[in-house]
Tab-separated table of C-alpha atoms in Angstrom:
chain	number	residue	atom	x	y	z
A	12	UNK	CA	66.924	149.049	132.504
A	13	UNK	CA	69.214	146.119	134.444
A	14	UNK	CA	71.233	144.045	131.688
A	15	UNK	CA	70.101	140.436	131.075
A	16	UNK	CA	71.702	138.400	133.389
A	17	UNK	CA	71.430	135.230	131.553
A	18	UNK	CA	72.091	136.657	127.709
A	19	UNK	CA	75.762	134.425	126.448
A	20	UNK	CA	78.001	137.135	125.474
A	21	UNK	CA	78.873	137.818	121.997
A	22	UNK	CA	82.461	136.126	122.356
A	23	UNK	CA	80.490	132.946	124.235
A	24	UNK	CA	78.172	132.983	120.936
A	25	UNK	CA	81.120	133.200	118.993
A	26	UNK	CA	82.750	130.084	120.406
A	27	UNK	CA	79.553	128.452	120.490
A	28	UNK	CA	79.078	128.775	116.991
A	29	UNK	CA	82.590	127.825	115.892
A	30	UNK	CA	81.954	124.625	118.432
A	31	UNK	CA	78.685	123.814	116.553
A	32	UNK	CA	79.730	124.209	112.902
A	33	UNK	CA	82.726	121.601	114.215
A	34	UNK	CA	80.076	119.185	115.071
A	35	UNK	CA	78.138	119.463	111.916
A	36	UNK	CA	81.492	119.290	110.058
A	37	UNK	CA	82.245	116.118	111.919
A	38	UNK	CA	79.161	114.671	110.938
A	39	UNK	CA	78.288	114.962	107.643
A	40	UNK	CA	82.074	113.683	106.634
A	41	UNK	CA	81.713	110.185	108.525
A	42	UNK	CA	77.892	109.401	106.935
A	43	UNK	CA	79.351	107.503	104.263
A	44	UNK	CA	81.847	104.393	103.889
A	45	UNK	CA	83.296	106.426	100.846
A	46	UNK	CA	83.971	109.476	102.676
A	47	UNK	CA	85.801	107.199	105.844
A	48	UNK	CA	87.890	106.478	103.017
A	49	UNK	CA	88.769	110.012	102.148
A	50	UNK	CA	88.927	109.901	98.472
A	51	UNK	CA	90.201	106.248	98.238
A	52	UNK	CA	88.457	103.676	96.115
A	53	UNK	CA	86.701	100.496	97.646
A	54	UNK	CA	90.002	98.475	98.989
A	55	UNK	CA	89.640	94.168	97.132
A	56	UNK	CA	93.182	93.430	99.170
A	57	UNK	CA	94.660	93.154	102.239
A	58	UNK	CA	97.235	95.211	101.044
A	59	UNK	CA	94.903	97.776	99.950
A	60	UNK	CA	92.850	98.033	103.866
A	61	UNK	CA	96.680	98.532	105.243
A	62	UNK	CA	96.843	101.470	102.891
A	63	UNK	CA	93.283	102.965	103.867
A	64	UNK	CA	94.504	102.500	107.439
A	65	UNK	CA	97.579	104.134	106.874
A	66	UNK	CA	96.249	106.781	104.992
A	67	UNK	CA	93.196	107.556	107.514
A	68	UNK	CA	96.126	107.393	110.150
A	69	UNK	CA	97.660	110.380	108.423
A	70	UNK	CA	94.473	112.145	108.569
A	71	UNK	CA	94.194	111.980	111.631
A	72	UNK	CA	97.042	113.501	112.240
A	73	UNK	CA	96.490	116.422	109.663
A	74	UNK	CA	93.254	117.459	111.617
A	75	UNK	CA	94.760	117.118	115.306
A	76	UNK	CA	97.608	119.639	114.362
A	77	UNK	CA	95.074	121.569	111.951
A	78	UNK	CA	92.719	122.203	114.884
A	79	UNK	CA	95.743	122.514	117.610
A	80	UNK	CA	96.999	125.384	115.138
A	81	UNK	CA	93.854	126.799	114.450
A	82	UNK	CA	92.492	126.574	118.348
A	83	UNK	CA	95.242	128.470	118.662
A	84	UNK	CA	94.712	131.280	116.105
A	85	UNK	CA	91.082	131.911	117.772
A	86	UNK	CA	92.574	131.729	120.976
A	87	UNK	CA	94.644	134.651	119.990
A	88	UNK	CA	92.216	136.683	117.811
A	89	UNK	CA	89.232	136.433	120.837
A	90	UNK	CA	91.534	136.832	124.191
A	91	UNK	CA	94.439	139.257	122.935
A	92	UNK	CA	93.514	141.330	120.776
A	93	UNK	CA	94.789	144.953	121.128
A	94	UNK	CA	93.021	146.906	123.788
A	95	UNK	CA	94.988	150.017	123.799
A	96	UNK	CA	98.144	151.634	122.593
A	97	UNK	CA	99.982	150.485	125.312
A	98	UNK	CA	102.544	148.323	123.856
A	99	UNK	CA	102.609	144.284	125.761
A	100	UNK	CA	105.255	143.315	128.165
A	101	UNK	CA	108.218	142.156	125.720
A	102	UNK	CA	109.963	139.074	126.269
A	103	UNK	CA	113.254	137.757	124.414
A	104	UNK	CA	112.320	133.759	124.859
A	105	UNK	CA	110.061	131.238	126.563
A	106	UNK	CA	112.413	127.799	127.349
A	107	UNK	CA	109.304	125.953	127.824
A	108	UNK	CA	107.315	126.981	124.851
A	109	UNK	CA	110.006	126.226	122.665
A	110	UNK	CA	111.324	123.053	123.512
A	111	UNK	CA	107.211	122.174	123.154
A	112	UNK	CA	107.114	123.483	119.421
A	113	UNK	CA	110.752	121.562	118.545
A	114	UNK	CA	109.988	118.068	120.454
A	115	UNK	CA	106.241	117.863	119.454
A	116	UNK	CA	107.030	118.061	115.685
A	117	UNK	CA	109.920	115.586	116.074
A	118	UNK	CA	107.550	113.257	118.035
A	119	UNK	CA	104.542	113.323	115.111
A	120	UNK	CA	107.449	113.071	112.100
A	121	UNK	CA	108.813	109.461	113.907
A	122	UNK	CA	105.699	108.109	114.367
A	123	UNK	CA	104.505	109.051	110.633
A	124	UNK	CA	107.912	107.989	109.544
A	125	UNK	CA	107.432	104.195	111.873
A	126	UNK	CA	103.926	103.385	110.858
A	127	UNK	CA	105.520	104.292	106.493
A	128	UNK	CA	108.419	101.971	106.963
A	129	UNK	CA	106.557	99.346	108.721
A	130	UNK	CA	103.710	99.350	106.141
A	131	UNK	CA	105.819	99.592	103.518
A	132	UNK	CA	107.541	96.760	104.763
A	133	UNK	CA	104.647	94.807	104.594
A	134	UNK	CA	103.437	95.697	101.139
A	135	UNK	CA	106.787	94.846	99.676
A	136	UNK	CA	106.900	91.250	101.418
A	137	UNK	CA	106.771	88.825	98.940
A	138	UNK	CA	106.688	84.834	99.805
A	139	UNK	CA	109.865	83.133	99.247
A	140	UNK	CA	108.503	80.212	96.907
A	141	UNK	CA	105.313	79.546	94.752
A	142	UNK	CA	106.529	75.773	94.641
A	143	UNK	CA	103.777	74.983	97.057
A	144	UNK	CA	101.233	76.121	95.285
A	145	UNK	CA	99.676	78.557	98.256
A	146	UNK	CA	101.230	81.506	96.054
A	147	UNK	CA	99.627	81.640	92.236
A	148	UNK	CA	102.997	83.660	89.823
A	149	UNK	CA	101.516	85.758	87.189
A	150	UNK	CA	104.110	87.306	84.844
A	151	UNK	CA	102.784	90.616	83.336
A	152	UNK	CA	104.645	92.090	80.357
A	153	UNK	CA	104.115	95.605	79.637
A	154	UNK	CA	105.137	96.957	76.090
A	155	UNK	CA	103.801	99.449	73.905
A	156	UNK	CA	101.277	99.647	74.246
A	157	UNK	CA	99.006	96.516	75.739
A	158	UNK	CA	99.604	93.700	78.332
A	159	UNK	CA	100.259	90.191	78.640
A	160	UNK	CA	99.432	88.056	81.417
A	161	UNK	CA	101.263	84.266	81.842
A	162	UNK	CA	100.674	82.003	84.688
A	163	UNK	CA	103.541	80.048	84.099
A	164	UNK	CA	102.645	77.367	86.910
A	165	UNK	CA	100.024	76.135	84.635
A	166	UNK	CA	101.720	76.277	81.483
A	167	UNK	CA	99.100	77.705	79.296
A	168	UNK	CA	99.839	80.082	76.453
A	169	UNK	CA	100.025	83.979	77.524
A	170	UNK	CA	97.287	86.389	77.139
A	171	UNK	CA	98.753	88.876	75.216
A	172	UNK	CA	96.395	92.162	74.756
A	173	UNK	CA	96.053	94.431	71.756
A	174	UNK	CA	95.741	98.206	72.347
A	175	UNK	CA	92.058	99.066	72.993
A	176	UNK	CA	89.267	100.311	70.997
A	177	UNK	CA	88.160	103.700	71.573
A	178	UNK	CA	85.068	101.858	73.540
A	179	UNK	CA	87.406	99.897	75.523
A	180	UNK	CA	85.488	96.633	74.604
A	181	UNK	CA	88.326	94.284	74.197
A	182	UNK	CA	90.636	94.858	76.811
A	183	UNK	CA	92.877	91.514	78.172
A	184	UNK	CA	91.754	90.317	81.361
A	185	UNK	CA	93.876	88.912	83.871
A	186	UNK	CA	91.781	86.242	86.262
A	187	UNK	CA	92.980	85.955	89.939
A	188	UNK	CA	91.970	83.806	92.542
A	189	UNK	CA	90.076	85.199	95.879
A	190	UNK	CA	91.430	84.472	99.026
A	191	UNK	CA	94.688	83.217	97.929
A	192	UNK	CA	98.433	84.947	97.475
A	193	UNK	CA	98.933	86.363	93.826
A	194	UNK	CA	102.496	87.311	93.065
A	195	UNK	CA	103.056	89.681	89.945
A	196	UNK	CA	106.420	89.806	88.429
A	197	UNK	CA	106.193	93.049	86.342
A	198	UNK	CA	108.505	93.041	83.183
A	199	UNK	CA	108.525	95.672	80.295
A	200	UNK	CA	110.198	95.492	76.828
A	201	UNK	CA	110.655	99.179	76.185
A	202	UNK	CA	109.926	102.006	77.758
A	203	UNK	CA	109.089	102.634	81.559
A	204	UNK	CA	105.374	101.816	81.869
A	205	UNK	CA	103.085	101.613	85.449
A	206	UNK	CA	101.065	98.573	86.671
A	207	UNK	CA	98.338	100.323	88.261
A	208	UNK	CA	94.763	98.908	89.538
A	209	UNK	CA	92.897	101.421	91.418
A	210	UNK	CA	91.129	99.120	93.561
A	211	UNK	CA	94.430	97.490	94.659
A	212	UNK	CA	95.473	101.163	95.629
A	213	UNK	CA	99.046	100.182	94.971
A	214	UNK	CA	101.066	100.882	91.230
A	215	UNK	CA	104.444	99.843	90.776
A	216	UNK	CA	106.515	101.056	87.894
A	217	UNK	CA	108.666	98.692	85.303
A	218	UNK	CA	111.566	99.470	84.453
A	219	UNK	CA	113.171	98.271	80.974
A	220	UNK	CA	116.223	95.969	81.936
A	221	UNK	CA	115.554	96.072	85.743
A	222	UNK	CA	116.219	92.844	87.335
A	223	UNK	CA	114.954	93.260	90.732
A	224	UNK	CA	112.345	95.335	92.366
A	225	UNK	CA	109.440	94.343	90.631
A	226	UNK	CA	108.091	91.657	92.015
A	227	UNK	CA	105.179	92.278	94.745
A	228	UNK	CA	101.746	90.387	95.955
A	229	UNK	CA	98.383	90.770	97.361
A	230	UNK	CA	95.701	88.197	98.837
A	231	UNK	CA	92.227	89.626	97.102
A	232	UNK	CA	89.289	90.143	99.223
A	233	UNK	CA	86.600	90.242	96.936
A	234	UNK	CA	85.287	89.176	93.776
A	235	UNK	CA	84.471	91.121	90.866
A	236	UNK	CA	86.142	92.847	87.631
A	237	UNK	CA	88.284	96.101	88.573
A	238	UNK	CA	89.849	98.069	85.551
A	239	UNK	CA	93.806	98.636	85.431
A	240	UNK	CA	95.769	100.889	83.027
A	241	UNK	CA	99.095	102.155	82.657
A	242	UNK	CA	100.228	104.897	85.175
A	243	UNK	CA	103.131	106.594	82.970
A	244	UNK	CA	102.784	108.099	79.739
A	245	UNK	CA	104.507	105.534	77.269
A	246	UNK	CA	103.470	107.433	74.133
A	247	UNK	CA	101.036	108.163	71.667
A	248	UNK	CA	98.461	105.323	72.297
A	249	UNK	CA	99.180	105.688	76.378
A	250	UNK	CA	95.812	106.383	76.990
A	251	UNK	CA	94.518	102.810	75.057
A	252	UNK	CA	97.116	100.624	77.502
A	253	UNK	CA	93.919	99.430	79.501
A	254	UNK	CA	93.157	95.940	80.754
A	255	UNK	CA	90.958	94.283	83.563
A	256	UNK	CA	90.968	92.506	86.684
A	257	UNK	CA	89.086	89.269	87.343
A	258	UNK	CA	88.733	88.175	90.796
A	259	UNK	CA	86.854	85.010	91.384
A	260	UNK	CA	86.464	82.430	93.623
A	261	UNK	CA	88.883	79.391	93.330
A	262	UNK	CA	86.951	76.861	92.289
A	263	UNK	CA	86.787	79.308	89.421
A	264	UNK	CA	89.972	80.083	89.089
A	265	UNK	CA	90.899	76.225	88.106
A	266	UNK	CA	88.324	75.962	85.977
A	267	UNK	CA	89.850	79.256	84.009
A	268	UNK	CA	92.889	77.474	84.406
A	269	UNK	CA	91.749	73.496	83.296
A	270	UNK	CA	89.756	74.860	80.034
A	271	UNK	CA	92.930	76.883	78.964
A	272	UNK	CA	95.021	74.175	79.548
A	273	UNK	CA	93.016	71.557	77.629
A	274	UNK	CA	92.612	73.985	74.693
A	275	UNK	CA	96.396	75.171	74.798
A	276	UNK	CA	95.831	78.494	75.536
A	277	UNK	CA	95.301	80.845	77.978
A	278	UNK	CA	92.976	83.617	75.642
């Protein structure tokens, strides 16, 4: 009986099954704004969509070398395998091939290593005066083990927090304005504690005593409440060191301000 002409043989089925589960791969991971995000929460800064950028960025990376390494591996499983025990024609070196392998990985570390310093750079960029009032200064006080918030611009009395309840019912909540620059100067009285909102995708730790370093802002995107907490263990009530995030609009934000000014505190 003549052999089918048109039948794909078994290493074209192979390949085109490899090349098919790719696809489906591809697809089902970009259905979703979540899963564009790759694990990363819902960004409410500009700060934060630099970070999702960056972060993609290196993604994209990871799978261009993971399927240059892997193309590779198939490439050398399907087309040279052993035939016979006739050993290969030997060779000592190959100039070409590896100058390739020593440039190529210099070339993807110093463009990972530019696009890091230059964000980095730009989430660390603070304005140089709140005088004008296009910056709003929060101080934030961590100690052991709550928060306190002071917006010393408006000269209202600090929110200072207790440690939560087990339901988490009376954390302090720190009100921002959206659309506007929001500086935090971080400060702690004891140990080392963590500012940390996940939304903001950005924690910076305080330092007892530290004098610089700190200080860092973001220009929220979008209103809503967003729960913070304390990114190093502090001690035994750690876990209770919980607060809030209030982003609202800034009409809102002065009349958070005005009542707590007229009443003498800001609680």
């Amino acid at each position: 009986m003549p052999a089918r002409t048109g039948a794909p043989s078994p290493r074209r089925r192979i390949l085109l099954g490899a090349a098919a589960l790719s696809m489906l791969a591809l697809a089902t991971t970009a259905c979703s704004d979540q899963e564009k995000r790759l694990g990363l929460p819902t960004p409410v800064t500009e700060q934060a969509k630099r970070v999702v950028t960056l972060w993609q960025g290196s993604w994209i990376a990871a799978f261009a070398v993971g399927a240059l390494v892997w193309g590779l591996i198939i490439w050398a499983v399907l087309f040279h395998r052993k035939r016979s025990d006739q050993l290969p024609p030997q060779v000592r070196y190959n100039l070409p091939i590896e100058m390739l392998y020593t440039v190529v990985p210099f070339i993807i570390i110093a463009v990972l290593f530019y696009f890091t310093a230059r964000d980095e750079t730009y989430l660390n960029k603070v304005s140089s005066s709140t005088s004008t009032g296009q910056v709003t200064q929060v101080n934030v006080t961590a100690f052991q083990w709550s928060w306190q918030f002071d917006y010393p611009q408006y000269h209202t009395k600090p929110i200072v927090g207790q440690p939560t309840s087990p339901d988490g019912n009376d954390k302090p909540v720190l009100v921002i304005p959206v659309g506007q620059k929001v500086r935090f100067h971080l400060v702690s009285t004891d140990v080392i504690h963590s500012f940390w909102v996940p939304s903001f995708i950005f924690k910076r730790d305080i330092l007892p005593g530290a004098k610089t370093g700190e200080d860092f802002e973001v220009t929220p995107t979008k209103t809503g409440t967003f729960e913070g907490r304390c990114a190093e263990f502090c001690g035994v009530d750690h876990s209770r060191m919980l607060f809030q995030v209030k982003i609202v609009s800034p009409q809102e934000f002065q009349q958070f301000i005005s009542s707590h000014q007229a009443s003498g505190s800001a609680q």
